[in-house]
Tab-separated table of C-alpha atoms and ligand atoms in Angstrom:
chain	number	residue	atom	x	y	z
A	29	UNK	CA	28.565	25.309	-24.507
A	30	UNK	CA	26.158	28.030	-25.579
A	31	UNK	CA	22.765	27.592	-23.815
A	32	UNK	CA	20.963	29.224	-26.879
A	33	UNK	CA	19.636	26.371	-28.845
A	34	UNK	CA	20.863	23.674	-26.389
A	35	UNK	CA	18.462	20.804	-25.467
A	36	UNK	CA	18.424	20.562	-21.677
A	37	UNK	CA	16.700	17.752	-19.585
A	38	UNK	CA	16.065	18.581	-15.910
A	39	UNK	CA	14.698	15.886	-13.580
A	40	UNK	CA	12.153	16.786	-10.975
A	41	UNK	CA	11.553	20.226	-12.571
A	42	UNK	CA	7.904	21.007	-11.997
A	43	UNK	CA	8.532	22.816	-8.647
A	44	UNK	CA	11.030	24.566	-6.522
A	45	UNK	CA	14.761	24.384	-7.514
A	46	UNK	CA	13.995	22.430	-10.592
A	47	UNK	CA	11.444	24.806	-11.831
A	48	UNK	CA	13.667	27.842	-11.351
A	49	UNK	CA	16.490	26.094	-13.132
A	50	UNK	CA	14.213	25.391	-16.072
A	51	UNK	CA	13.101	28.961	-16.160
A	52	UNK	CA	16.649	30.248	-16.245
A	53	UNK	CA	17.629	27.842	-18.888
A	54	UNK	CA	14.622	28.916	-21.032
A	55	UNK	CA	15.434	32.583	-20.427
A	56	UNK	CA	18.905	32.006	-21.872
A	57	UNK	CA	17.357	30.330	-25.030
A	58	UNK	CA	17.686	26.622	-24.129
A	59	UNK	CA	14.932	24.053	-25.019
A	60	UNK	CA	13.648	22.012	-22.180
A	61	UNK	CA	12.784	18.460	-21.265
A	62	UNK	CA	10.920	18.737	-18.005
A	63	UNK	CA	10.740	15.521	-16.164
A	64	UNK	CA	8.187	15.233	-13.319
A	65	UNK	CA	6.808	12.479	-11.291
A	66	UNK	CA	3.649	13.444	-9.262
A	67	UNK	CA	3.392	17.098	-10.087
A	68	UNK	CA	1.681	16.912	-13.475
A	69	UNK	CA	-0.332	20.059	-13.078
A	70	UNK	CA	2.646	22.171	-12.086
A	71	UNK	CA	4.643	20.604	-14.963
A	72	UNK	CA	1.916	21.568	-17.470
A	73	UNK	CA	1.754	25.098	-16.195
A	74	UNK	CA	5.443	25.537	-16.330
A	75	UNK	CA	5.514	24.186	-19.975
A	76	UNK	CA	2.814	26.735	-20.966
A	77	UNK	CA	4.526	29.608	-19.190
A	78	UNK	CA	7.832	28.992	-20.644
A	79	UNK	CA	6.564	28.500	-24.207
A	80	UNK	CA	4.565	31.714	-23.998
A	81	UNK	CA	7.293	33.790	-22.344
A	82	UNK	CA	10.403	32.495	-23.987
A	83	UNK	CA	9.261	30.859	-27.215
A	84	UNK	CA	11.472	27.803	-26.715
A	85	UNK	CA	10.286	24.225	-27.146
A	86	UNK	CA	9.327	22.247	-24.080
A	87	UNK	CA	8.644	18.534	-23.798
A	88	UNK	CA	7.348	16.798	-20.626
A	89	UNK	CA	8.246	13.373	-19.534
A	90	UNK	CA	6.656	11.659	-16.524
A	91	UNK	CA	8.193	8.836	-14.546
A	92	UNK	CA	9.026	7.396	-11.217
A	93	UNK	CA	12.793	7.474	-10.744
A	94	UNK	CA	12.517	4.934	-7.920
A	95	UNK	CA	11.387	2.319	-10.329
A	96	UNK	CA	14.306	0.827	-12.350
A	97	UNK	CA	11.873	-0.352	-15.011
A	98	UNK	CA	10.801	3.216	-15.737
A	99	UNK	CA	14.290	4.619	-16.172
A	100	UNK	CA	15.012	3.113	-19.518
A	101	UNK	CA	11.677	4.320	-20.845
A	102	UNK	CA	12.212	7.758	-19.423
A	103	UNK	CA	15.627	7.945	-21.090
A	104	UNK	CA	14.342	6.725	-24.333
A	105	UNK	CA	11.426	9.178	-24.361
A	106	UNK	CA	13.662	12.011	-23.337
A	107	UNK	CA	16.184	11.280	-26.186
A	108	UNK	CA	13.606	10.813	-28.815
A	109	UNK	CA	11.713	13.980	-27.915
A	110	UNK	CA	14.459	16.166	-29.430
A	111	UNK	CA	16.366	13.626	-31.279
A	112	UNK	CA	19.265	14.232	-28.742
A	113	UNK	CA	20.141	15.888	-25.472
A	114	UNK	CA	22.996	18.358	-24.798
A	115	UNK	CA	22.656	18.689	-21.069
A	116	UNK	CA	21.183	16.401	-18.330
A	117	UNK	CA	20.537	17.930	-14.972
A	118	UNK	CA	19.929	15.397	-12.138
A	119	UNK	CA	17.721	17.514	-9.796
A	120	UNK	CA	15.091	15.157	-8.630
A	121	UNK	CA	15.621	13.925	-5.111
A	122	UNK	CA	13.806	12.310	-2.184
A	123	UNK	CA	14.511	13.726	1.447
A	124	UNK	CA	13.012	12.780	4.687
A	125	UNK	CA	14.135	12.148	8.335
A	126	UNK	CA	15.372	8.702	9.092
A	127	UNK	CA	16.441	8.717	12.838
A	128	UNK	CA	18.971	6.098	13.726
A	129	UNK	CA	17.282	3.126	15.258
A	130	UNK	CA	14.179	3.542	13.222
A	131	UNK	CA	15.468	3.277	9.581
A	132	UNK	CA	13.748	0.643	7.638
A	133	UNK	CA	15.254	-1.194	4.632
A	134	UNK	CA	12.474	0.297	2.440
A	135	UNK	CA	13.542	3.781	3.361
A	136	UNK	CA	17.100	3.188	2.702
A	137	UNK	CA	16.227	1.465	-0.668
A	138	UNK	CA	13.913	4.317	-1.633
A	139	UNK	CA	16.468	7.176	-0.838
A	140	UNK	CA	19.326	5.366	-2.713
A	141	UNK	CA	17.026	4.427	-5.715
A	142	UNK	CA	15.934	8.012	-6.397
A	143	UNK	CA	19.109	9.864	-5.355
A	144	UNK	CA	21.854	7.700	-6.569
A	145	UNK	CA	20.769	4.781	-8.683
A	146	UNK	CA	18.391	6.645	-11.023
A	147	UNK	CA	21.085	9.254	-11.889
A	148	UNK	CA	23.623	6.615	-12.597
A	149	UNK	CA	21.295	4.533	-14.890
A	150	UNK	CA	19.887	7.631	-16.612
A	151	UNK	CA	23.417	8.688	-17.240
A	152	UNK	CA	24.587	5.395	-18.369
A	153	UNK	CA	21.997	5.565	-21.034
A	154	UNK	CA	21.951	9.210	-21.965
A	155	UNK	CA	25.675	9.924	-21.199
A	156	UNK	CA	26.890	7.277	-23.510
A	157	UNK	CA	24.643	8.607	-26.272
A	158	UNK	CA	26.108	11.975	-25.605
A	159	UNK	CA	29.636	10.585	-25.696
A	160	UNK	CA	28.965	8.745	-29.004
A	161	UNK	CA	27.426	12.028	-30.441
A	162	UNK	CA	30.578	13.885	-29.396
A	163	UNK	CA	29.366	16.401	-26.776
A	164	UNK	CA	27.320	16.774	-23.594
A	165	UNK	CA	27.211	18.042	-20.001
A	166	UNK	CA	25.750	16.283	-16.960
A	167	UNK	CA	25.126	18.169	-13.804
A	168	UNK	CA	24.361	16.503	-10.443
A	169	UNK	CA	22.609	18.434	-7.719
A	170	UNK	CA	24.031	16.744	-4.507
A	171	UNK	CA	24.077	18.439	-1.094
A	172	UNK	CA	26.734	19.869	1.117
A	173	UNK	CA	25.637	17.292	3.662
A	174	UNK	CA	26.934	14.464	1.298
A	175	UNK	CA	30.410	15.256	2.930
A	176	UNK	CA	29.030	16.370	6.450
A	177	UNK	CA	26.160	14.080	7.209
A	178	UNK	CA	23.271	15.264	9.244
A	179	UNK	CA	22.233	13.324	12.247
A	180	UNK	CA	18.808	11.733	11.568
A	181	UNK	CA	19.364	11.694	7.854
A	182	UNK	CA	22.204	9.239	7.415
A	183	UNK	CA	20.728	7.306	4.399
A	184	UNK	CA	19.822	10.558	2.571
A	185	UNK	CA	23.306	11.919	3.103
A	186	UNK	CA	24.981	8.608	2.087
A	187	UNK	CA	22.861	8.536	-1.107
A	188	UNK	CA	24.066	12.008	-1.959
A	189	UNK	CA	27.702	10.972	-1.243
A	190	UNK	CA	27.150	8.029	-3.641
A	191	UNK	CA	25.769	10.486	-6.096
A	192	UNK	CA	29.089	12.465	-5.885
A	193	UNK	CA	31.047	9.279	-6.447
A	194	UNK	CA	28.848	8.505	-9.520
A	195	UNK	CA	29.691	11.993	-10.862
A	196	UNK	CA	33.394	11.358	-10.496
A	197	UNK	CA	33.291	7.924	-12.063
A	198	UNK	CA	31.209	9.291	-14.963
A	199	UNK	CA	33.429	12.321	-15.462
A	200	UNK	CA	36.390	9.965	-16.049
A	201	UNK	CA	34.387	7.490	-18.125
A	202	UNK	CA	32.633	9.934	-20.371
A	203	UNK	CA	35.604	12.266	-20.952
A	204	UNK	CA	36.668	13.945	-23.133
A	205	UNK	CA	33.331	14.431	-24.975
A	206	UNK	CA	31.110	14.839	-21.920
A	207	UNK	CA	31.747	16.960	-18.845
A	208	UNK	CA	30.228	15.959	-15.445
A	209	UNK	CA	30.072	18.232	-12.505
A	210	UNK	CA	28.293	18.505	-9.198
A	211	UNK	CA	26.673	21.328	-7.105
A	212	UNK	CA	26.541	21.082	-3.370
A	213	UNK	CA	23.700	23.319	-2.163
A	214	UNK	CA	23.209	24.256	1.399
A	215	UNK	CA	19.813	25.572	2.739
A	216	UNK	CA	18.244	27.226	-0.288
A	217	UNK	CA	14.438	26.305	0.167
A	218	UNK	CA	13.128	24.886	3.368
A	219	UNK	CA	11.229	21.665	3.313
A	220	UNK	CA	7.604	22.456	3.925
A	221	UNK	CA	7.444	20.593	7.203
A	222	UNK	CA	10.689	22.082	8.958
A	223	UNK	CA	10.244	23.577	12.361
A	224	UNK	CA	11.278	27.205	13.185
A	225	UNK	CA	13.779	25.945	15.786
A	226	UNK	CA	15.637	23.751	13.352
A	227	UNK	CA	15.534	26.612	10.712
A	228	UNK	CA	17.217	29.040	13.325
A	229	UNK	CA	19.844	26.353	14.106
A	230	UNK	CA	20.714	25.869	10.470
A	231	UNK	CA	21.158	29.664	9.862
A	232	UNK	CA	23.258	29.774	12.952
A	233	UNK	CA	25.593	27.228	11.484
A	234	UNK	CA	25.682	29.090	8.104
A	235	UNK	CA	28.433	31.651	7.745
A	236	UNK	CA	26.413	33.934	5.486
A	237	UNK	CA	23.671	33.624	8.149
A	238	UNK	CA	20.735	33.402	5.670
A	239	UNK	CA	19.011	30.865	3.475
A	240	UNK	CA	19.912	30.927	-0.245
A	241	UNK	CA	17.482	30.754	-3.044
A	242	UNK	CA	16.520	28.476	-5.921
A	243	UNK	CA	18.021	31.159	-8.212
A	244	UNK	CA	21.522	30.578	-6.577
A	245	UNK	CA	21.401	26.844	-7.564
A	246	UNK	CA	19.955	27.583	-11.012
A	247	UNK	CA	22.818	30.223	-11.761
A	248	UNK	CA	25.403	27.530	-10.725
A	249	UNK	CA	23.816	25.133	-13.145
A	250	UNK	CA	24.006	27.725	-15.832
A	251	UNK	CA	27.606	28.373	-15.042
A	252	UNK	CA	28.476	24.717	-15.546
A	253	UNK	CA	26.645	24.820	-18.966
A	254	UNK	CA	27.789	27.928	-20.572
A	255	UNK	CA	30.281	29.562	-18.083
A	256	UNK	CA	33.075	26.987	-18.405
A	257	UNK	CA	34.078	24.090	-20.627
A	258	UNK	CA	37.189	23.026	-18.823
A	259	UNK	CA	35.709	21.673	-15.688
A	260	UNK	CA	34.795	17.983	-15.100
A	261	UNK	CA	34.528	16.131	-11.924
A	262	UNK	CA	34.243	19.353	-10.032
A	263	UNK	CA	32.214	20.114	-6.909
A	264	UNK	CA	30.792	23.455	-6.361
A	265	UNK	CA	29.420	24.541	-3.024
A	266	UNK	CA	26.409	26.794	-3.108
A	267	UNK	CA	25.712	26.715	0.618
A	268	UNK	CA	26.417	30.106	2.209
A	269	UNK	CA	29.607	28.620	3.562
A	270	UNK	CA	27.901	25.890	5.413
A	271	UNK	CA	30.677	23.419	4.715
A	272	UNK	CA	33.401	25.590	6.277
A	273	UNK	CA	31.601	26.008	9.558
B	19	NAP	N1	16.081	22.628	-0.933
B	19	NAP	C1	17.286	22.833	-0.390
B	19	NAP	O1	17.468	23.695	0.573
B	19	NAP	C2	18.336	21.845	-0.715
B	19	NAP	C3	19.464	21.750	0.058
B	19	NAP	C4	20.488	20.982	-0.411
B	19	NAP	C5	20.335	20.159	-1.570
B	19	NAP	N2	19.267	20.313	-2.342
B	19	NAP	C6	19.047	19.448	-3.471
B	19	NAP	O2	18.562	20.233	-4.584
B	19	NAP	C7	17.773	19.565	-5.438
B	19	NAP	C8	16.490	20.385	-5.531
B	19	NAP	O3	15.943	20.702	-4.167
B	19	NAP	P1	14.471	20.874	-3.945
B	19	NAP	O4	14.209	21.030	-2.550
B	19	NAP	O5	13.778	21.659	-5.001
B	19	NAP	O6	13.915	19.332	-4.245
B	19	NAP	P2	12.533	18.578	-3.955
B	19	NAP	O7	11.391	19.560	-3.937
B	19	NAP	O8	12.690	17.839	-2.631
B	19	NAP	O9	12.415	17.514	-4.985
B	19	NAP	C9	12.321	17.853	-6.435
B	19	NAP	C10	11.591	16.893	-7.183
B	19	NAP	O10	12.028	15.552	-7.130
B	19	NAP	C11	11.086	14.797	-7.514
B	19	NAP	N3	11.005	13.365	-7.134
B	19	NAP	C12	10.891	12.943	-5.855
B	19	NAP	N4	10.756	11.660	-5.758
B	19	NAP	C13	10.800	11.208	-7.105
B	19	NAP	C14	10.659	9.826	-7.822
B	19	NAP	N5	10.505	8.765	-7.069
B	19	NAP	N6	10.680	9.929	-9.212
B	19	NAP	C15	10.877	10.977	-9.870
B	19	NAP	N7	10.971	12.171	-9.318
B	19	NAP	C16	10.870	12.375	-7.905
B	19	NAP	C17	9.683	15.330	-7.243
B	19	NAP	O11	8.960	15.448	-8.508
B	19	NAP	P3	7.220	15.696	-8.543
B	19	NAP	O12	7.014	16.840	-7.649
B	19	NAP	O13	6.919	15.755	-9.821
B	19	NAP	O14	6.752	14.263	-7.841
B	19	NAP	C18	10.168	16.814	-6.691
B	19	NAP	O15	9.417	17.863	-7.184
B	19	NAP	C19	17.543	18.272	-4.891
B	19	NAP	O16	18.504	17.357	-5.463
B	19	NAP	C20	18.065	18.404	-3.329
B	19	NAP	O17	18.501	17.197	-2.719
B	19	NAP	C21	18.199	21.155	-1.987
Protein backbone atom coordinates (compact mmCIF):
# COMPACT_ATOMS: atom_id res chain seq x y z
CA UNK A 1 0.00 0.00 0.00
CA UNK A 2 1.35 3.42 -0.87
CA UNK A 3 1.65 5.77 2.08
CA UNK A 4 1.23 8.85 -0.10
CA UNK A 5 -2.45 9.72 0.21
CA UNK A 6 -3.19 6.96 2.75
CA UNK A 7 -5.31 7.81 5.79
CA UNK A 8 -3.59 6.55 8.91
CA UNK A 9 -4.86 6.46 12.49
CA UNK A 10 -2.27 6.16 15.27
CA UNK A 11 -3.46 5.74 18.86
CA UNK A 12 -1.56 7.45 21.68
CA UNK A 13 0.35 9.47 19.10
CA UNK A 14 0.95 12.78 20.89
CA UNK A 15 4.32 11.78 22.35
CA UNK A 16 7.25 9.40 22.15
CA UNK A 17 6.99 6.40 19.77
CA UNK A 18 3.52 7.32 18.50
CA UNK A 19 4.62 10.87 17.72
CA UNK A 20 7.67 9.69 15.77
CA UNK A 21 5.46 7.23 13.87
CA UNK A 22 3.05 10.04 12.97
CA UNK A 23 5.96 12.22 11.79
CA UNK A 24 7.40 9.46 9.57
CA UNK A 25 3.99 8.73 8.07
CA UNK A 26 3.43 12.42 7.34
CA UNK A 27 6.90 12.74 5.81
CA UNK A 28 5.94 9.92 3.41
CA UNK A 29 2.74 11.75 2.40
CA UNK A 30 0.17 10.01 4.63
CA UNK A 31 -2.72 11.93 6.20
CA UNK A 32 -3.13 11.42 9.92
CA UNK A 33 -5.66 10.83 12.56
CA UNK A 34 -3.87 11.41 15.82
CA UNK A 35 -5.56 9.89 18.85
CA UNK A 36 -4.57 11.15 22.31
CA UNK A 37 -5.90 10.77 25.83
CA UNK A 38 -4.35 13.28 28.25
CA UNK A 39 -1.71 14.95 26.08
CA UNK A 40 -3.91 17.50 24.35
CA UNK A 41 -1.29 20.25 24.18
CA UNK A 42 1.33 17.91 22.67
CA UNK A 43 -1.25 16.57 20.18
CA UNK A 44 -2.18 20.10 19.04
CA UNK A 45 1.49 21.04 18.69
CA UNK A 46 2.15 17.91 16.64
CA UNK A 47 -0.81 18.59 14.36
CA UNK A 48 0.40 22.16 13.75
CA UNK A 49 3.96 21.00 13.07
CA UNK A 50 2.90 18.26 10.64
CA UNK A 51 0.50 20.48 8.73
CA UNK A 52 3.12 23.22 8.40
CA UNK A 53 6.04 20.98 7.50
CA UNK A 54 4.38 18.28 5.37
CA UNK A 55 1.14 19.87 4.17
CA UNK A 56 -0.94 16.73 4.87
CA UNK A 57 -4.30 16.76 6.65
CA UNK A 58 -4.37 15.95 10.35
CA UNK A 59 -7.38 15.27 12.56
CA UNK A 60 -7.28 14.87 16.32
CA UNK A 61 -9.46 12.52 18.31
CA UNK A 62 -9.44 12.42 22.10
CA UNK A 63 -10.53 9.50 24.22
CA UNK A 64 -9.86 7.13 27.08
CA UNK A 65 -9.20 3.69 25.64
CA UNK A 66 -9.68 2.26 29.11
CA UNK A 67 -13.38 3.08 28.82
CA UNK A 68 -15.42 0.69 26.72
CA UNK A 69 -18.11 3.37 26.27
CA UNK A 70 -15.61 5.71 24.60
CA UNK A 71 -14.24 3.20 22.09
CA UNK A 72 -17.31 3.19 19.86
CA UNK A 73 -17.35 7.00 19.81
CA UNK A 74 -13.60 7.16 19.03
CA UNK A 75 -14.02 4.68 16.15
CA UNK A 76 -16.98 6.55 14.71
CA UNK A 77 -15.32 9.99 14.98
CA UNK A 78 -12.13 8.63 13.46
CA UNK A 79 -13.87 7.00 10.50
CA UNK A 80 -16.05 10.05 9.85
CA UNK A 81 -13.10 12.48 9.96
CA UNK A 82 -11.72 11.23 6.63
CA UNK A 83 -14.71 9.22 5.43
CA UNK A 84 -12.56 6.08 5.78
CA UNK A 85 -9.30 4.79 7.28
CA UNK A 86 -6.63 2.85 5.39
CA UNK A 87 -4.30 2.01 8.29
CA UNK A 88 -4.86 1.65 12.02
CA UNK A 89 -1.82 1.57 14.31
CA UNK A 90 -2.51 0.40 17.88
CA UNK A 91 0.28 2.19 19.71
CA UNK A 92 -1.39 3.48 22.92
CA UNK A 93 -0.43 1.49 25.95
CA UNK A 94 -0.26 1.60 29.69
CA UNK A 95 2.77 0.27 31.56
CA UNK A 96 3.73 0.19 35.23
CA UNK A 97 5.18 -2.31 37.71
CA UNK A 98 2.83 -4.79 39.35
CA UNK A 99 4.95 -6.86 41.77
CA UNK A 100 3.59 -10.32 42.47
CA UNK A 101 1.70 -10.33 45.76
CA UNK A 102 0.63 -6.73 45.37
CA UNK A 103 -1.34 -6.77 42.12
CA UNK A 104 -4.85 -5.36 42.45
CA UNK A 105 -7.80 -6.36 40.31
CA UNK A 106 -8.10 -2.72 39.21
CA UNK A 107 -4.51 -2.78 37.86
CA UNK A 108 -5.11 -6.04 35.99
CA UNK A 109 -8.34 -4.67 34.49
CA UNK A 110 -6.71 -1.33 33.55
CA UNK A 111 -3.73 -2.95 31.79
CA UNK A 112 -5.92 -5.38 29.87
CA UNK A 113 -8.49 -2.71 29.00
CA UNK A 114 -6.01 -0.35 27.33
CA UNK A 115 -3.50 -2.86 25.95
CA UNK A 116 -5.75 -5.66 24.66
CA UNK A 117 -9.47 -4.94 24.96
CA UNK A 118 -9.39 -1.49 23.31
CA UNK A 119 -7.37 -2.64 20.27
CA UNK A 120 -9.79 -5.56 19.82
CA UNK A 121 -12.94 -3.44 19.94
CA UNK A 122 -11.45 -0.60 17.86
CA UNK A 123 -10.42 -3.18 15.26
CA UNK A 124 -13.76 -4.94 15.43
CA UNK A 125 -15.36 -1.67 14.36
CA UNK A 126 -12.75 -0.14 12.03
CA UNK A 127 -11.35 -3.45 10.74
CA UNK A 128 -14.76 -4.68 9.62
CA UNK A 129 -15.37 -1.35 7.87
CA UNK A 130 -11.98 -1.74 6.14
CA UNK A 131 -12.87 -5.28 5.08
CA UNK A 132 -16.20 -4.13 3.67
CA UNK A 133 -14.42 -1.35 1.79
CA UNK A 134 -11.97 -3.86 0.37
CA UNK A 135 -8.62 -2.82 1.86
CA UNK A 136 -6.81 -1.92 5.03
CA UNK A 137 -3.87 -2.59 7.34
CA UNK A 138 -3.79 -2.91 11.10
CA UNK A 139 -0.53 -2.82 13.03
CA UNK A 140 -0.22 -3.80 16.68
CA UNK A 141 2.64 -2.44 18.75
CA UNK A 142 3.17 -5.22 21.28
CA UNK A 143 6.39 -5.89 23.22
CA UNK A 144 9.13 -8.53 23.06
CA UNK A 145 8.14 -9.22 26.71
CA UNK A 146 4.77 -10.53 25.54
CA UNK A 147 6.64 -13.79 24.94
CA UNK A 148 9.27 -13.43 27.67
CA UNK A 149 7.43 -11.89 30.62
CA UNK A 150 9.32 -9.58 32.98
CA UNK A 151 9.11 -10.39 36.66
CA UNK A 152 7.13 -7.69 38.38
CA UNK A 153 5.13 -6.87 35.23
CA UNK A 154 3.09 -10.05 34.68
CA UNK A 155 -0.27 -8.36 33.92
CA UNK A 156 1.36 -5.93 31.42
CA UNK A 157 3.18 -8.80 29.66
CA UNK A 158 0.02 -10.94 29.65
CA UNK A 159 -1.97 -8.04 28.14
CA UNK A 160 0.60 -7.72 25.35
CA UNK A 161 0.46 -11.51 24.79
CA UNK A 162 -3.31 -11.14 24.48
CA UNK A 163 -2.71 -8.33 21.97
CA UNK A 164 -0.63 -10.74 19.84
CA UNK A 165 -3.44 -13.31 19.98
CA UNK A 166 -5.93 -10.62 18.95
CA UNK A 167 -3.69 -9.76 15.98
CA UNK A 168 -3.54 -13.38 14.82
CA UNK A 169 -7.29 -13.85 15.17
CA UNK A 170 -7.98 -10.63 13.28
CA UNK A 171 -5.46 -11.52 10.59
CA UNK A 172 -7.49 -14.65 9.81
CA UNK A 173 -10.90 -13.03 10.21
CA UNK A 174 -10.23 -9.90 8.16
CA UNK A 175 -8.30 -11.61 5.32
CA UNK A 176 -7.85 -11.26 2.46
CA UNK A 177 -8.80 -7.58 2.33
CA UNK A 178 -7.06 -6.46 5.54
CA UNK A 179 -3.56 -7.40 6.69
CA UNK A 180 -2.86 -7.45 10.44
CA UNK A 181 0.72 -7.57 11.75
CA UNK A 182 2.55 -6.98 15.01
CA UNK A 183 5.76 -5.27 16.06
CA UNK A 184 7.53 -6.44 19.22
CA UNK A 185 9.82 -3.65 20.39
CA UNK A 186 12.52 -4.09 22.97
CA UNK A 187 13.90 -1.11 24.84
CA UNK A 188 13.50 1.90 22.54
CA UNK A 189 12.60 4.72 24.97
CA UNK A 190 13.09 4.43 28.70
CA UNK A 191 10.09 5.07 30.94
CA UNK A 192 10.72 8.39 32.79
CA UNK A 193 10.99 6.71 36.17
CA UNK A 194 13.39 3.83 35.39
CA UNK A 195 16.52 3.66 37.57
CA UNK A 196 20.07 3.55 36.18
CA UNK A 197 20.72 0.07 37.64
CA UNK A 198 17.73 -1.41 35.80
CA UNK A 199 18.77 0.34 32.57
CA UNK A 200 22.29 -1.16 32.82
CA UNK A 201 20.83 -4.62 33.40
CA UNK A 202 18.48 -4.30 30.41
CA UNK A 203 21.36 -3.27 28.13
CA UNK A 204 23.43 -6.19 29.43
CA UNK A 205 20.69 -8.56 28.27
CA UNK A 206 20.35 -6.92 24.84
CA UNK A 207 22.72 -8.45 22.25
CA UNK A 208 23.11 -5.14 20.40
CA UNK A 209 24.08 -3.60 23.78
CA UNK A 210 22.23 -0.34 23.31
CA UNK A 211 18.77 1.11 23.48
CA UNK A 212 16.90 1.46 20.19
CA UNK A 213 14.89 4.51 19.19
CA UNK A 214 11.36 5.58 18.40
CA UNK A 215 12.54 5.84 14.78
CA UNK A 216 13.33 2.10 14.77
CA UNK A 217 9.72 1.27 15.63
CA UNK A 218 8.29 3.92 13.29
CA UNK A 219 10.29 2.55 10.36
CA UNK A 220 8.92 -0.95 11.08
CA UNK A 221 5.40 0.50 11.00
CA UNK A 222 6.20 2.07 7.62
CA UNK A 223 7.53 -1.27 6.41
CA UNK A 224 4.25 -3.01 7.23
CA UNK A 225 2.32 -0.27 5.44
CA UNK A 226 4.28 0.18 2.24
CA UNK A 227 7.16 -2.27 2.30
CA UNK A 228 5.17 -5.46 1.90
CA UNK A 229 1.60 -6.49 1.08
CA UNK A 230 2.06 -10.26 1.42
CA UNK A 231 2.42 -10.40 5.21
CA UNK A 232 -0.39 -10.98 7.67
CA UNK A 233 -0.33 -12.45 11.16
CA UNK A 234 3.41 -11.72 11.25
CA UNK A 235 5.42 -10.67 14.26
CA UNK A 236 8.46 -8.47 13.79
CA UNK A 237 10.98 -8.06 16.61
CA UNK A 238 12.54 -4.60 16.87
CA UNK A 239 14.41 -5.28 20.08
CA UNK A 240 18.17 -5.31 19.52
CA UNK A 241 18.02 -9.11 19.75
CA UNK A 242 16.59 -9.12 23.26
CA UNK A 243 14.34 -12.09 22.47
CA UNK A 244 17.26 -14.37 21.61
CA UNK A 245 19.32 -13.61 24.70
N1 LIG B 1 9.21 2.51 25.10
C1 LIG B 1 9.71 1.30 24.93
O1 LIG B 1 10.93 1.09 25.09
C2 LIG B 1 8.82 0.16 24.52
C3 LIG B 1 9.28 -1.16 24.64
C4 LIG B 1 8.45 -2.20 24.26
C5 LIG B 1 7.19 -1.93 23.77
N2 LIG B 1 6.77 -0.63 23.66
C6 LIG B 1 5.42 -0.38 23.11
O2 LIG B 1 5.52 0.61 22.10
C7 LIG B 1 4.38 1.48 22.17
C8 LIG B 1 4.86 2.92 22.33
O3 LIG B 1 5.70 3.02 23.46
P1 LIG B 1 5.80 4.38 24.30
O4 LIG B 1 6.83 4.15 25.34
O5 LIG B 1 5.92 5.54 23.38
O6 LIG B 1 4.34 4.38 24.99
P2 LIG B 1 3.82 5.27 26.20
O7 LIG B 1 4.51 6.58 26.18
O8 LIG B 1 3.92 4.48 27.48
O9 LIG B 1 2.27 5.40 25.88
C9 LIG B 1 1.81 5.92 24.63
C10 LIG B 1 0.52 6.66 24.81
O10 LIG B 1 -0.51 5.77 25.26
C11 LIG B 1 -1.58 6.61 25.65
N3 LIG B 1 -2.44 6.00 26.65
C12 LIG B 1 -2.13 5.51 27.87
N4 LIG B 1 -3.25 5.17 28.55
C13 LIG B 1 -4.31 5.47 27.73
C14 LIG B 1 -5.72 5.38 27.85
N5 LIG B 1 -6.32 4.94 28.97
N6 LIG B 1 -6.48 5.80 26.80
C15 LIG B 1 -5.91 6.26 25.68
N7 LIG B 1 -4.58 6.40 25.51
C16 LIG B 1 -3.79 6.00 26.53
C17 LIG B 1 -0.96 7.88 26.24
O11 LIG B 1 -1.62 8.99 25.61
P3 LIG B 1 -1.72 10.47 26.30
O12 LIG B 1 -0.28 10.88 26.53
O13 LIG B 1 -2.42 11.31 25.30
O14 LIG B 1 -2.49 10.33 27.59
C18 LIG B 1 0.52 7.75 25.86
O15 LIG B 1 1.10 8.95 25.36
C19 LIG B 1 3.52 0.98 23.31
O16 LIG B 1 2.52 0.12 22.83
C20 LIG B 1 4.50 0.20 24.18
O17 LIG B 1 3.89 -0.82 24.95
C21 LIG B 1 7.55 0.41 24.02
